Backbone as XML, in Angstrom:
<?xml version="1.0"?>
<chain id="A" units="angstrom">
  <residue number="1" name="UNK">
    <atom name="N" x="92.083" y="105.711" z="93.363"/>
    <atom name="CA" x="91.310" y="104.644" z="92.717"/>
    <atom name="C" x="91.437" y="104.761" z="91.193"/>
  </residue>
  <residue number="2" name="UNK">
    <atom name="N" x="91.453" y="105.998" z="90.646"/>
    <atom name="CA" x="91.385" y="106.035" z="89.251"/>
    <atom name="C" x="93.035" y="105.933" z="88.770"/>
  </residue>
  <residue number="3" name="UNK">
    <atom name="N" x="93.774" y="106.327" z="89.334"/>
    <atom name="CA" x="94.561" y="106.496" z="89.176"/>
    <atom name="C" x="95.673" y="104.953" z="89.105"/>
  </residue>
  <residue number="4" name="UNK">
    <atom name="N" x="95.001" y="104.331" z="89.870"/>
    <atom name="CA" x="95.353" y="102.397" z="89.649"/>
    <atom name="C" x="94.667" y="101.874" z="88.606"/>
  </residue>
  <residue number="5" name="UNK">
    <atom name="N" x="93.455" y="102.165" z="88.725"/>
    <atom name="CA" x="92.455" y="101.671" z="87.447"/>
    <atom name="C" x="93.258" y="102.192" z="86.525"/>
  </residue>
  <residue number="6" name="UNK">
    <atom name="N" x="93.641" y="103.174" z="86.098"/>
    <atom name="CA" x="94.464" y="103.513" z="85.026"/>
    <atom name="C" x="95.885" y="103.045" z="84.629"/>
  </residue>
  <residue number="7" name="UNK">
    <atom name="N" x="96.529" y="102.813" z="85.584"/>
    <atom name="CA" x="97.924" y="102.147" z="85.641"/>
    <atom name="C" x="97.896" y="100.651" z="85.393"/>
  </residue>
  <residue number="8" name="UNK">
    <atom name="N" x="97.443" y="100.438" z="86.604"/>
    <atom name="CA" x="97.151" y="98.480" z="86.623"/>
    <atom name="C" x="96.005" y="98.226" z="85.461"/>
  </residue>
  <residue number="9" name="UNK">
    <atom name="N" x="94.977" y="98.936" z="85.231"/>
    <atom name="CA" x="93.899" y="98.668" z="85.063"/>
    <atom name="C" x="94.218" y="98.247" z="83.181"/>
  </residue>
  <residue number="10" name="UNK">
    <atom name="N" x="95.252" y="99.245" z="82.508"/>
    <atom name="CA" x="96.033" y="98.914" z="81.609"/>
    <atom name="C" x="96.371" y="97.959" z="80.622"/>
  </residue>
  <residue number="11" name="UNK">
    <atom name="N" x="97.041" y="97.252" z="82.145"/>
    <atom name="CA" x="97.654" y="95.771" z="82.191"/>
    <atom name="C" x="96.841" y="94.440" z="82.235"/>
  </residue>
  <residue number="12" name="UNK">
    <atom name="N" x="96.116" y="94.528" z="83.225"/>
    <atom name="CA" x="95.053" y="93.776" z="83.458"/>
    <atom name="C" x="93.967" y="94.244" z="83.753"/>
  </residue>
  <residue number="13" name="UNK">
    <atom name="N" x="92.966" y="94.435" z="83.098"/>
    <atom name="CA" x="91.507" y="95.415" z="83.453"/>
    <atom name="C" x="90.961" y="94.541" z="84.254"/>
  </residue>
  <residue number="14" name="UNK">
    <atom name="N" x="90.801" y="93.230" z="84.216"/>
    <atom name="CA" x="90.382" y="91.975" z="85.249"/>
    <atom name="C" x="90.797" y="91.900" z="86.415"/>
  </residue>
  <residue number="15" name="UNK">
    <atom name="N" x="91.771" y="91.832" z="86.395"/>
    <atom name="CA" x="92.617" y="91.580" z="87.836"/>
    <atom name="C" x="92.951" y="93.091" z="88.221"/>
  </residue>
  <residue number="16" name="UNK">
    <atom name="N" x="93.108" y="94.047" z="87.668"/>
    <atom name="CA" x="93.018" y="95.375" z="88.349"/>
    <atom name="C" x="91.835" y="95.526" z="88.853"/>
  </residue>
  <residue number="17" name="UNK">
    <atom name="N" x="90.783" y="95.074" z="88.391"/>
    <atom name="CA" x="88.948" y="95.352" z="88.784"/>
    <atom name="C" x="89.221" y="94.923" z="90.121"/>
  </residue>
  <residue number="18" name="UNK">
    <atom name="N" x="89.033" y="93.709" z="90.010"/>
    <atom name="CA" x="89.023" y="92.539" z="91.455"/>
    <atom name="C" x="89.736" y="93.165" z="92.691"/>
  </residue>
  <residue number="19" name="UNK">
    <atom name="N" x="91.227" y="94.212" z="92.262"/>
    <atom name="CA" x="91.730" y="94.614" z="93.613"/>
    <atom name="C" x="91.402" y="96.232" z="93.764"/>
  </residue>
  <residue number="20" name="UNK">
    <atom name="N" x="90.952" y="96.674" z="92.814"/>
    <atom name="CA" x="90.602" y="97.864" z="93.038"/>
    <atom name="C" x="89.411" y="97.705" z="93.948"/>
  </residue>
  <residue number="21" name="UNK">
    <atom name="N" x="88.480" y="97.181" z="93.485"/>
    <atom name="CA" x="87.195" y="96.445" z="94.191"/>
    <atom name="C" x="87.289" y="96.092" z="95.591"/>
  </residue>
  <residue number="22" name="UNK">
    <atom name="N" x="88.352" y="95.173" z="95.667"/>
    <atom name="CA" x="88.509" y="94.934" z="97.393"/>
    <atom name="C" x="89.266" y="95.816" z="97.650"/>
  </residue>
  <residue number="23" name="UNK">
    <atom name="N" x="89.679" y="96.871" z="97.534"/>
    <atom name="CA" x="90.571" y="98.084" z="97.825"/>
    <atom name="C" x="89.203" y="98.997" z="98.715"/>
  </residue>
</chain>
């Protein structure tokens, strides 16, 4: 989890939220 939040989360903190979230 943190580890996407950190990668994707990057890129898009919005749209990384939203799928981390439904993840």
């Amino acid at each position: 989890m943190t580890a996407v939040l950190g990668s994707s989360g990057f890129h898009t903190p919005k749209k990384s939220l939203n799928i981390v979230m439904f993840r």
